[in-house]
CSV table of C-alpha atoms in Angstrom, one decimal:
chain,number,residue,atom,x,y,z
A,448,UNK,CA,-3.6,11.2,-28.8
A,449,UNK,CA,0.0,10.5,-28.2
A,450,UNK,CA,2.1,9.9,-24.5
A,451,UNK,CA,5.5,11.0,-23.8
A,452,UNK,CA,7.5,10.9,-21.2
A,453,UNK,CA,9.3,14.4,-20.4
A,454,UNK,CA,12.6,14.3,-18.7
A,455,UNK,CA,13.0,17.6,-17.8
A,456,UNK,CA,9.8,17.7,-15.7
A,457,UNK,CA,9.8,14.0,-15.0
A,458,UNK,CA,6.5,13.4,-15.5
A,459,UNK,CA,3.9,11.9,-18.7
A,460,UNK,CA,2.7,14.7,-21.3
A,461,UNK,CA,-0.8,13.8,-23.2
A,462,UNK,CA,-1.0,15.3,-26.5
A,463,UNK,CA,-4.4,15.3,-28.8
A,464,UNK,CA,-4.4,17.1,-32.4
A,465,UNK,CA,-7.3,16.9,-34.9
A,466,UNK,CA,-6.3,19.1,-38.2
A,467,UNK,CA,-8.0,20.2,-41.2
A,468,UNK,CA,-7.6,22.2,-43.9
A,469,UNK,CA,-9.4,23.8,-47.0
A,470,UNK,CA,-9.7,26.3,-49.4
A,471,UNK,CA,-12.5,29.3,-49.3
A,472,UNK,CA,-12.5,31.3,-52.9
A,473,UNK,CA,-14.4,33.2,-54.9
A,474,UNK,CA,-16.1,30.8,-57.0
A,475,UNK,CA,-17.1,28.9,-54.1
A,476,UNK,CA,-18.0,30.8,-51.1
A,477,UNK,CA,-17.6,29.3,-47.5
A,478,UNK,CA,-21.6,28.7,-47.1
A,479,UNK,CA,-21.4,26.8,-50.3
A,480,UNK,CA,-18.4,24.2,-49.1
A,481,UNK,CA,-19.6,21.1,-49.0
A,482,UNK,CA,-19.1,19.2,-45.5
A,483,UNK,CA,-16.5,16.8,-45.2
A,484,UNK,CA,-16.7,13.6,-43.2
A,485,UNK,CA,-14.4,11.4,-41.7
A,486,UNK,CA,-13.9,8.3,-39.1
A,487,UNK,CA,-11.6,7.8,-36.1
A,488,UNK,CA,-10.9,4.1,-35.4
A,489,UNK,CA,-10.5,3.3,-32.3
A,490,UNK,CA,-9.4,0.3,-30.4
A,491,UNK,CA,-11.2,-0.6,-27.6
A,492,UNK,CA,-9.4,-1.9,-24.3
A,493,UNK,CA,-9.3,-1.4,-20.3
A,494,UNK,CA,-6.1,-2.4,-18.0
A,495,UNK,CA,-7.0,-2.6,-14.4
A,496,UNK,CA,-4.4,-2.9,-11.4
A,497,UNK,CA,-6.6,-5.1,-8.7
A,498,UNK,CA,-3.7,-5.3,-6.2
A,499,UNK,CA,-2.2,-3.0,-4.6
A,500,UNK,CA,-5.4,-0.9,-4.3
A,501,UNK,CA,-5.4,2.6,-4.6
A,502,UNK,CA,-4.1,4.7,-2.1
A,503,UNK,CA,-3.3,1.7,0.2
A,504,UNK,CA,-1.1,1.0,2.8
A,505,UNK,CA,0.1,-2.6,2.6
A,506,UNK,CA,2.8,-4.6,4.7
A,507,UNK,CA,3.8,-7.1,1.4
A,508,UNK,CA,3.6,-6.5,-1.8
A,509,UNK,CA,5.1,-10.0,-3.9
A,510,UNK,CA,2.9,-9.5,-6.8
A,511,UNK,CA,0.9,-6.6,-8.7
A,512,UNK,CA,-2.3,-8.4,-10.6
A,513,UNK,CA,-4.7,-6.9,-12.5
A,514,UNK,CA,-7.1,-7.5,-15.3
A,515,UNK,CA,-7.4,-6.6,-19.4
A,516,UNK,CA,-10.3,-6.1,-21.3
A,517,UNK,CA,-11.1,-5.5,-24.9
A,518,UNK,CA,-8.5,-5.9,-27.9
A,519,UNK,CA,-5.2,-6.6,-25.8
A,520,UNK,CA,-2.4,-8.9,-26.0
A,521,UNK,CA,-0.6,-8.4,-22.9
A,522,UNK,CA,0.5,-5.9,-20.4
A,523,UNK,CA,3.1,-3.6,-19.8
A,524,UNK,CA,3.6,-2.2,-16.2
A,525,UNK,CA,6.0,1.0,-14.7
A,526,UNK,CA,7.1,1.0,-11.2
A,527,UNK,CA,7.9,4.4,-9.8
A,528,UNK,CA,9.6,5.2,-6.4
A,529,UNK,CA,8.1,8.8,-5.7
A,530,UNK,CA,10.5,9.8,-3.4
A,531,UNK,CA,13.9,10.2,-5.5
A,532,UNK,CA,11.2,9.6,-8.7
A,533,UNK,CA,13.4,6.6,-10.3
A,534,UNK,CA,11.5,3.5,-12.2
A,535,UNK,CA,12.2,-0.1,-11.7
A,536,UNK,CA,13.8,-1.6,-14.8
A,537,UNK,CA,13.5,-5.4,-13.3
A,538,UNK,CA,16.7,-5.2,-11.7
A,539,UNK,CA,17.0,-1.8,-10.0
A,540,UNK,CA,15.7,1.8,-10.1
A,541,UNK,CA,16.4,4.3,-12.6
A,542,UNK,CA,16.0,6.4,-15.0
A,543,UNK,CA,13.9,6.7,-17.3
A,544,UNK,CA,11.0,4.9,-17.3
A,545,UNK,CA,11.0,1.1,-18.0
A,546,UNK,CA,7.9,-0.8,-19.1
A,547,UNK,CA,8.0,-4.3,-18.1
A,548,UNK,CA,6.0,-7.1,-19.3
A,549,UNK,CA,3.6,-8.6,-17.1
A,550,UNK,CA,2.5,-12.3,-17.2
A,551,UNK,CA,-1.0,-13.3,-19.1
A,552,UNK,CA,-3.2,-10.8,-20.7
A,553,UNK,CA,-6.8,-11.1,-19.5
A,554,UNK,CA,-5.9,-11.9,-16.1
A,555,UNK,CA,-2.1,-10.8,-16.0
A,556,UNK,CA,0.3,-10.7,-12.8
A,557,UNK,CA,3.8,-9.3,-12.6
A,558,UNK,CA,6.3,-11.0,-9.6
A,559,UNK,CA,9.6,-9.7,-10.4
A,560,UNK,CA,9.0,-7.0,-7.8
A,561,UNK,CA,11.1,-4.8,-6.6
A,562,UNK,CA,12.3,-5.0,-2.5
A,563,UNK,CA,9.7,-2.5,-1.4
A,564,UNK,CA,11.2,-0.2,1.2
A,565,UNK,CA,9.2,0.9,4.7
A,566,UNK,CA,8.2,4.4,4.7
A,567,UNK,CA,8.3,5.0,0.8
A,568,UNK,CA,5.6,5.6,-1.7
A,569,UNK,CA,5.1,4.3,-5.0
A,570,UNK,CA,3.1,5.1,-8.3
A,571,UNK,CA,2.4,1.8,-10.3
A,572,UNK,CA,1.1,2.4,-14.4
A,573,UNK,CA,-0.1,0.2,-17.0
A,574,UNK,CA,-1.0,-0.5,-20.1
A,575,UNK,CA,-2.5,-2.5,-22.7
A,576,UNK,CA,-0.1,-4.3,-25.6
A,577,UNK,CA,-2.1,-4.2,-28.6
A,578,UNK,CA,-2.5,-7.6,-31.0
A,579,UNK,CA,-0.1,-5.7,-33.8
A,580,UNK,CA,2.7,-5.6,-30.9
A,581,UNK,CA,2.1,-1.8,-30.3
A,582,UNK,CA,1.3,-0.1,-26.7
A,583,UNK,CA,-1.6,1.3,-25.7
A,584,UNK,CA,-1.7,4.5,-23.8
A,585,UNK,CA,-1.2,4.4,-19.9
A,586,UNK,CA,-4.7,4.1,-18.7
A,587,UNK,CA,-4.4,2.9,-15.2
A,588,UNK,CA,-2.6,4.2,-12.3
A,589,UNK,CA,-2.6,3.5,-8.2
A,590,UNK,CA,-0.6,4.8,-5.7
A,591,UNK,CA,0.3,3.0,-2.2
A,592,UNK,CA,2.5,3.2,0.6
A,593,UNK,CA,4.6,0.6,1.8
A,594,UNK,CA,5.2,-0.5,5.7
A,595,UNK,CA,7.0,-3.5,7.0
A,596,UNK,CA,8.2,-2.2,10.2
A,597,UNK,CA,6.5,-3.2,12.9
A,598,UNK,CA,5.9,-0.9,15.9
A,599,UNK,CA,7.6,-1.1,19.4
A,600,UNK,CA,5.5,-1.1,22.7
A,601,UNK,CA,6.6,-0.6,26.4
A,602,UNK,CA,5.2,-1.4,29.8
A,603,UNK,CA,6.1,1.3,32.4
A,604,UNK,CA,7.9,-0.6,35.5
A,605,UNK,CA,6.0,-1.1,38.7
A,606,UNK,CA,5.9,1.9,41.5
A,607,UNK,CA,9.0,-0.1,43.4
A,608,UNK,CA,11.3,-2.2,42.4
A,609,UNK,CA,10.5,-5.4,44.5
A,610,UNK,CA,6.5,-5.7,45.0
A,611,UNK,CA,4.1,-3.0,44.5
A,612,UNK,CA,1.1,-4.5,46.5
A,613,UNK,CA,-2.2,-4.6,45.2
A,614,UNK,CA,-2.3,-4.1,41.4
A,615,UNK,CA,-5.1,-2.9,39.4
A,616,UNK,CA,-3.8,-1.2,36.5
A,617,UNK,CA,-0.7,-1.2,33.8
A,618,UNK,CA,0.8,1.9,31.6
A,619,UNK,CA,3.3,2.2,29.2
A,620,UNK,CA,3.9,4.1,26.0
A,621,UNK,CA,4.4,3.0,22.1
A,622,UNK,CA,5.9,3.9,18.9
A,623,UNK,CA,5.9,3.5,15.3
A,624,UNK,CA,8.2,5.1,13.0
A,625,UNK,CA,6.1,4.9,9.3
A,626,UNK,CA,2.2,4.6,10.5
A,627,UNK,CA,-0.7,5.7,12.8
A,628,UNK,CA,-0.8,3.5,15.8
A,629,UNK,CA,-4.2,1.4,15.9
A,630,UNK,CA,-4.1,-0.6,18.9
A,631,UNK,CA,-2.3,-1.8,21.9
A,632,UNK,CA,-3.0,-5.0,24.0
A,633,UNK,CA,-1.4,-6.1,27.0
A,634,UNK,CA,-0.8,-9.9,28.6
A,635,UNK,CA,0.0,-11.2,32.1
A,636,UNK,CA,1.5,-14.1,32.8
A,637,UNK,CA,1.4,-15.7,36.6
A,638,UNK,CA,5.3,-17.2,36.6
A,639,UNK,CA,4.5,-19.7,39.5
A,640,UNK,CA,2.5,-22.0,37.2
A,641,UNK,CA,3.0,-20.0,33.8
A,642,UNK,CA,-0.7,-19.1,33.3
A,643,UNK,CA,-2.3,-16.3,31.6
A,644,UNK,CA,-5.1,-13.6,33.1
A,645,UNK,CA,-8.2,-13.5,30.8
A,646,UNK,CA,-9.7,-10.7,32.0
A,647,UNK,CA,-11.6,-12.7,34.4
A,648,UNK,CA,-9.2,-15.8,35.3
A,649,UNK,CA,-6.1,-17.7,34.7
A,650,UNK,CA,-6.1,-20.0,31.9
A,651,UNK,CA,-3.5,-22.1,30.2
A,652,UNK,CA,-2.8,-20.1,27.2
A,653,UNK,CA,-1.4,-16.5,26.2
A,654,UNK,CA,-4.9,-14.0,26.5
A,655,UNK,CA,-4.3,-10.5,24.6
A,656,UNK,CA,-6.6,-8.1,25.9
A,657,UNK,CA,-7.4,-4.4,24.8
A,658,UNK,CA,-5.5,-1.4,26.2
A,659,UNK,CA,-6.9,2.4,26.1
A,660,UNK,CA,-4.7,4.7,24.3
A,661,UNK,CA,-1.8,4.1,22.1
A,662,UNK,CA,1.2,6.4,21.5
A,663,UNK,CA,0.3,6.2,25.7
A,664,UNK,CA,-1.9,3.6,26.8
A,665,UNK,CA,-3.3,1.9,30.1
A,666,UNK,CA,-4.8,-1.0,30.8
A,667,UNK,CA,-7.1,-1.3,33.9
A,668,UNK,CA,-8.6,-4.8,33.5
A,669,UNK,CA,-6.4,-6.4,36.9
A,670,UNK,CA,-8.1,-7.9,39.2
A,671,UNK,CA,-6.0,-7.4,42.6
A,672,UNK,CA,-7.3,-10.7,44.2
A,673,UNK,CA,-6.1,-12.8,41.2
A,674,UNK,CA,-2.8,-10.9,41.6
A,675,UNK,CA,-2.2,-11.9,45.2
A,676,UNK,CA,-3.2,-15.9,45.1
A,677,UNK,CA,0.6,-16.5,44.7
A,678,UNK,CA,3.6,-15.2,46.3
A,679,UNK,CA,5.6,-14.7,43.6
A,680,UNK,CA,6.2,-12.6,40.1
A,681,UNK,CA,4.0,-11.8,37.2
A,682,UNK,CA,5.5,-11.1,33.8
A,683,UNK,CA,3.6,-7.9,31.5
A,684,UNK,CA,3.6,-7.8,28.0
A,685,UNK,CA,2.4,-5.0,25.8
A,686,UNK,CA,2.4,-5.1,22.0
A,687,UNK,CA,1.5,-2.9,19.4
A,688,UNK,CA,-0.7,-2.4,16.2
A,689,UNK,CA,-0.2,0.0,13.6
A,690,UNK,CA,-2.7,0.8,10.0
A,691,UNK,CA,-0.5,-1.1,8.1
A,692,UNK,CA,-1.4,-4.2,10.0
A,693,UNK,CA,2.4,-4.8,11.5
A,694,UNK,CA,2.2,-6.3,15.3
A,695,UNK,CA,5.6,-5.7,17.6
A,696,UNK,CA,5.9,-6.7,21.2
């Protein structure tokens, strides 16, 4: 069973061929061939990528890791950007493929990484360096999608511009350009002594608490009595969450 890469469809071509021949004749008729045996060695090994997981959406990547069982002496990795379908080469992407050499064997670890970009998608390969310095076939492949770009969240203004009297409930609206929002949470801060509203009361540091809603959210939780002890201004803050994990105010 033989890999190759082709170029013209940019992708890897598997290729298995077992072939015999023989002779049937007259003297010796097919029913009367004797059977003919033979034996396949095989080496036995197992690459594993542990991290990045499969089909996962991460917000750093400084190191792929993974694990090597069986008859190996080392690893060999390919980095693939899906979108322009170029391969990292340890320096930048290309073409064609590059196999790179990872760190250890067993437990092995690669760290010349490439600077992932936010939005893209990436196919990472590997395989097993046999002890007689040959490579194994690729038999371990994730997929994952980068994000580094934290989301963006807004308060809406109050209904005047000076005070807006009793105030029980904030609104705004958020965004994030690579992910599915997750979460949004809101803080108030009392500027007359610089506390924070709990839910429940002012203490002395920053409180998040839980808005409804994302991509356009509210937030109910104010109680208008707390919001009237002081004459004076409060300051809102809203940030946002996204699947990726990124926080942005």
């Amino acid at each position: 069973r033989t890999y190759d890469y082709d170029p013209a469809q940019k992708k890897w071509r598997q290729t298995a061929t077992i072939a015999a021949t023989g002779e049937v004749s007259a003297e010796r008729p097919a029913d009367q061939l004797q059977p003919y045996h033979f034996y396949l060695k095989c080496t036995r090994y197992l690459t594993c990528i542990l991290q990045p997981r499969d089909k996962s959406l991460v917000n750093s990547l400084p190191m792929i890791s993974g694990t090597a069982e069986g008859e190996v002496a080392g690893v060999e990795l390919t980095i693939q950007d899906l979108a322009p379908e170029t391969y990292w080469d340890g320096h930048a992407f290309a073409e064609p493929p590059a196999w790179l050499r990872a760190d250890g064997a067993a437990k092995w670890r690669y760290t010349s990484v490439p600077r992932w970009s936010s939005g893209a998608s990436y196919r990472i390969m590997a395989r097993a360096v046999l002890p007689d310095g040959s490579s194994g076939v690729p038999d371990c492949s994730v997929t994952f999608r980068y994000d580094d770009d934290p989301p963006a969240a807004w308060v809406a203004p109050p209904r005047t511009a000076d005070a807006c009297g009793p105030l029980t409930e904030l609104s705004g609206t958020a965004f994030d350009r690579d992910s599915e929002l997750t979460a949004v949470e809101v803080a108030a801060q009392r500027q007359a002594d610089g506390r924070w509203w709990s839910g429940s009361q002012w203490v002395s540091s920053a409180a998040w608490l839980n808005a409804q809603g994302a991509a356009q959210w509210r937030f109910a939780g104010l109680a208008p009595a707390a919001f009237s002890d002081f004459q004076g201004s409060y300051r809102f803050l809203a940030r946002a969450r996204d699947r990726a994990d990124n926080v942005g105010v």
